[in-house]
PDB file of C-alpha atoms and ligand atoms in Angstrom:
ATOM      1  CA  MET A   1       0.000   0.000   0.000  1.00  0.00           C
ATOM      2  CA  LEU A   2       1.084   3.520  -0.668  1.00  0.00           C
ATOM      3  CA  ASP A   3       1.487   5.694   2.388  1.00  0.00           C
ATOM      4  CA  LYS A   4      -1.246   8.142   3.182  1.00  0.00           C
ATOM      5  CA  ALA A   5       0.776  11.242   2.357  1.00  0.00           C
ATOM      6  CA  THR A   6       1.581   9.940  -1.132  1.00  0.00           C
ATOM      7  CA  ILE A   7      -2.048   9.029  -1.771  1.00  0.00           C
ATOM      8  CA  GLU A   8      -3.201  12.482  -0.678  1.00  0.00           C
ATOM      9  CA  GLU A   9      -0.541  14.088  -2.842  1.00  0.00           C
ATOM     10  CA  MET A  10      -1.717  12.074  -5.846  1.00  0.00           C
ATOM     11  CA  ARG A  11      -5.370  12.819  -5.097  1.00  0.00           C
ATOM     12  CA  ALA A  12      -4.619  16.561  -5.071  1.00  0.00           C
ATOM     13  CA  TYR A  13      -2.672  16.266  -8.308  1.00  0.00           C
ATOM     14  CA  ILE A  14      -5.395  14.225 -10.040  1.00  0.00           C
ATOM     15  CA  LEU A  15      -8.128  16.590  -8.837  1.00  0.00           C
ATOM     16  CA  GLY A  16      -6.186  19.569 -10.163  1.00  0.00           C
ATOM     17  CA  GLU A  17      -5.681  17.860 -13.499  1.00  0.00           C
ATOM     18  CA  LYS A  18      -9.382  16.915 -13.674  1.00  0.00           C
ATOM     19  CA  ASP A  19     -10.442  20.516 -12.964  1.00  0.00           C
ATOM     20  CA  ARG A  20      -8.022  21.836 -15.546  1.00  0.00           C
ATOM     21  CA  LEU A  21      -9.316  19.424 -18.201  1.00  0.00           C
ATOM     22  CA  GLU A  22     -12.938  20.186 -17.373  1.00  0.00           C
ATOM     23  CA  SER A  23     -12.437  23.924 -17.662  1.00  0.00           C
ATOM     24  CA  GLU A  24     -10.412  23.532 -20.848  1.00  0.00           C
ATOM     25  CA  LEU A  25     -13.192  21.415 -22.349  1.00  0.00           C
ATOM     26  CA  GLY A  26     -15.768  23.870 -21.035  1.00  0.00           C
ATOM     27  CA  SER A  27     -14.104  26.682 -22.971  1.00  0.00           C
ATOM     28  CA  PHE A  28     -15.121  25.235 -26.342  1.00  0.00           C
ATOM     29  CA  ALA A  29     -17.542  22.409 -25.591  1.00  0.00           C
ATOM     30  CA  LYS A  30     -20.639  22.060 -23.527  1.00  0.00           C
ATOM     31  CA  GLU A  31     -21.318  19.241 -21.130  1.00  0.00           C
ATOM     32  CA  ASN A  32     -23.695  16.663 -22.474  1.00  0.00           C
ATOM     33  CA  PRO A  33     -24.101  13.440 -20.493  1.00  0.00           C
ATOM     34  CA  GLN A  34     -25.555  11.765 -23.590  1.00  0.00           C
ATOM     35  CA  ALA A  35     -22.528  12.547 -25.739  1.00  0.00           C
ATOM     36  CA  GLU A  36     -19.627  10.138 -25.937  1.00  0.00           C
ATOM     37  CA  GLY A  37     -17.021  11.353 -23.465  1.00  0.00           C
ATOM     38  CA  GLY A  38     -19.516  13.659 -21.751  1.00  0.00           C
ATOM     39  CA  PHE A  39     -18.859  16.773 -23.825  1.00  0.00           C
ATOM     40  CA  GLU A  40     -20.000  18.162 -27.137  1.00  0.00           C
ATOM     41  CA  SER A  41     -18.051  20.716 -29.113  1.00  0.00           C
ATOM     42  CA  LYS A  42     -19.890  23.935 -29.842  1.00  0.00           C
ATOM     43  CA  TRP A  43     -20.439  24.806 -33.446  1.00  0.00           C
ATOM     44  CA  GLU A  44     -19.118  28.248 -34.141  1.00  0.00           C
ATOM     45  CA  ASN A  45     -21.158  30.194 -36.632  1.00  0.00           C
ATOM     46  CA  LEU A  46     -18.818  32.541 -38.464  1.00  0.00           C
ATOM     47  CA  GLY A  47     -21.119  33.547 -41.286  1.00  0.00           C
ATOM     48  CA  ASN A  48     -23.106  32.175 -44.167  1.00  0.00           C
ATOM     49  CA  SER A  49     -20.754  32.498 -47.110  1.00  0.00           C
ATOM     50  CA  GLU A  50     -19.317  29.347 -48.596  1.00  0.00           C
ATOM     51  CA  GLU A  51     -15.907  30.299 -47.291  1.00  0.00           C
ATOM     52  CA  ASP A  52     -17.247  30.885 -43.771  1.00  0.00           C
ATOM     53  CA  ASN A  53     -18.933  27.515 -43.862  1.00  0.00           C
ATOM     54  CA  ALA A  54     -15.742  25.790 -45.012  1.00  0.00           C
ATOM     55  CA  VAL A  55     -13.821  27.393 -42.141  1.00  0.00           C
ATOM     56  CA  GLU A  56     -16.554  26.399 -39.686  1.00  0.00           C
ATOM     57  CA  VAL A  57     -16.336  22.770 -40.782  1.00  0.00           C
ATOM     58  CA  ALA A  58     -12.532  22.733 -40.634  1.00  0.00           C
ATOM     59  CA  GLU A  59     -12.528  24.293 -37.172  1.00  0.00           C
ATOM     60  CA  TYR A  60     -15.200  21.939 -35.924  1.00  0.00           C
ATOM     61  CA  ILE A  61     -13.248  18.883 -37.070  1.00  0.00           C
ATOM     62  CA  ASN A  62     -10.132  20.233 -35.408  1.00  0.00           C
ATOM     63  CA  THR A  63     -12.052  21.012 -32.210  1.00  0.00           C
ATOM     64  CA  ILE A  64     -13.512  17.523 -32.072  1.00  0.00           C
ATOM     65  CA  GLY A  65      -9.998  16.054 -32.261  1.00  0.00           C
ATOM     66  CA  VAL A  66      -8.900  18.169 -29.304  1.00  0.00           C
ATOM     67  CA  GLU A  67     -12.124  17.334 -27.466  1.00  0.00           C
ATOM     68  CA  ARG A  68     -11.530  13.581 -27.859  1.00  0.00           C
ATOM     69  CA  GLU A  69      -7.991  13.878 -26.505  1.00  0.00           C
ATOM     70  CA  LEU A  70      -9.036  15.921 -23.491  1.00  0.00           C
ATOM     71  CA  GLU A  71     -11.996  13.624 -22.804  1.00  0.00           C
ATOM     72  CA  ALA A  72      -9.763  10.560 -22.883  1.00  0.00           C
ATOM     73  CA  ARG A  73      -7.396  12.176 -20.394  1.00  0.00           C
ATOM     74  CA  LEU A  74     -10.302  13.336 -18.243  1.00  0.00           C
ATOM     75  CA  GLY A  75     -11.695   9.794 -18.224  1.00  0.00           C
ATOM     76  CA  GLU A  76      -8.336   8.486 -16.989  1.00  0.00           C
ATOM     77  CA  MET A  77      -8.269  11.085 -14.218  1.00  0.00           C
ATOM     78  CA  ARG A  78     -11.818  10.199 -13.139  1.00  0.00           C
ATOM     79  CA  GLN A  79     -10.939   6.500 -13.027  1.00  0.00           C
ATOM     80  CA  ALA A  80      -7.771   7.259 -11.068  1.00  0.00           C
ATOM     81  CA  LEU A  81      -9.842   9.239  -8.562  1.00  0.00           C
ATOM     82  CA  GLU A  82     -12.245   6.331  -8.189  1.00  0.00           C
ATOM     83  CA  ARG A  83      -9.302   4.083  -7.392  1.00  0.00           C
ATOM     84  CA  VAL A  84      -8.061   6.614  -4.817  1.00  0.00           C
ATOM     85  CA  ASP A  85     -11.516   6.587  -3.224  1.00  0.00           C
ATOM     86  CA  ASN A  86     -11.940   2.830  -3.160  1.00  0.00           C
ATOM     87  CA  GLY A  87      -8.412   2.179  -1.932  1.00  0.00           C
ATOM     88  CA  THR A  88      -7.035   0.407  -4.990  1.00  0.00           C
ATOM     89  CA  TYR A  89      -4.954   3.328  -6.248  1.00  0.00           C
ATOM     90  CA  GLY A  90      -1.258   2.578  -6.687  1.00  0.00           C
ATOM     91  CA  VAL A  91      -1.786  -1.196  -6.700  1.00  0.00           C
ATOM     92  CA  CYS A  92      -0.980  -2.984  -9.946  1.00  0.00           C
ATOM     93  CA  ALA A  93      -4.192  -4.307 -11.489  1.00  0.00           C
ATOM     94  CA  ASN A  94      -2.335  -7.304 -12.862  1.00  0.00           C
ATOM     95  CA  CYS A  95       0.016  -8.603 -10.146  1.00  0.00           C
ATOM     96  CA  GLY A  96      -1.234  -6.756  -7.048  1.00  0.00           C
ATOM     97  CA  GLN A  97       2.161  -5.279  -6.239  1.00  0.00           C
ATOM     98  CA  ASP A  98       2.560  -1.623  -5.307  1.00  0.00           C
ATOM     99  CA  ILE A  99       3.263   0.732  -8.182  1.00  0.00           C
ATOM    100  CA  PRO A 100       6.301   2.824  -7.178  1.00  0.00           C
ATOM    101  CA  PRO A 101       5.312   6.427  -6.298  1.00  0.00           C
ATOM    102  CA  ALA A 102       7.995   7.675  -8.705  1.00  0.00           C
ATOM    103  CA  ARG A 103       6.052   6.048 -11.555  1.00  0.00           C
ATOM    104  CA  LEU A 104       2.727   7.460 -10.378  1.00  0.00           C
ATOM    105  CA  LYS A 105       4.180  10.949 -10.267  1.00  0.00           C
ATOM    106  CA  ILE A 106       5.082  10.680 -13.948  1.00  0.00           C
ATOM    107  CA  LYS A 107       1.980   8.725 -14.923  1.00  0.00           C
ATOM    108  CA  PRO A 108      -0.747   9.279 -12.290  1.00  0.00           C
ATOM    109  CA  GLU A 109      -3.263   7.222 -14.274  1.00  0.00           C
ATOM    110  CA  ALA A 110      -1.009   4.131 -14.268  1.00  0.00           C
ATOM    111  CA  ILE A 111      -2.856   0.956 -13.316  1.00  0.00           C
ATOM    112  CA  TYR A 112       0.042  -1.436 -13.871  1.00  0.00           C
ATOM    113  CA  CYS A 113       3.536  -1.615 -12.415  1.00  0.00           C
ATOM    114  CA  ILE A 114       6.367  -1.227 -14.930  1.00  0.00           C
ATOM    115  CA  PRO A 115       7.133  -4.957 -15.426  1.00  0.00           C
ATOM    116  CA  CYS A 116       3.437  -5.731 -15.980  1.00  0.00           C
ATOM    117  CA  SER A 117       2.848  -2.844 -18.337  1.00  0.00           C
ATOM    118  CA  GLU A 118       5.873  -3.927 -20.396  1.00  0.00           C
ATOM    119  CA  LYS A 119       4.670  -7.511 -20.387  1.00  0.00           C
ATOM    120  CA  LEU A 120       1.095  -6.567 -21.346  1.00  0.00           C
ATOM    121  CA  GLN A 121       2.159  -4.274 -24.144  1.00  0.00           C
ATOM    122  CA  ARG A 122       3.982  -7.032 -25.926  1.00  0.00           C
TER     123      ARG A 122
HETATM  124 ZN1   ZN B   1       2.280  -5.627 -11.834  1.00  0.00          ZN
END
């Protein structure tokens, strides 16, 4: 088990990251529980000329790409928080060994220890 101080440190870090991602997503997307990932990019209406419409489509496609990335990261942070809350954070989901805090600080969403993650990626 990780010591309490480390867990609290990681919880604070994950919460901060989650807030940051939510506000970043909120700046160009609106929350929609029905949408995949929980957010929906806003469509920006720049005008009605053909050129405006082409730019709108290009920007929307770009925005959706960013949205997907942020949502994926946000999902990882939410899952990490759940593991903090249910006491399984920092324990390898494959072998049950502790994940070294040094690894969690680089990769807070890690669910496997390094040997397992290398083994599973092969
Ligand atoms: Zn492991």
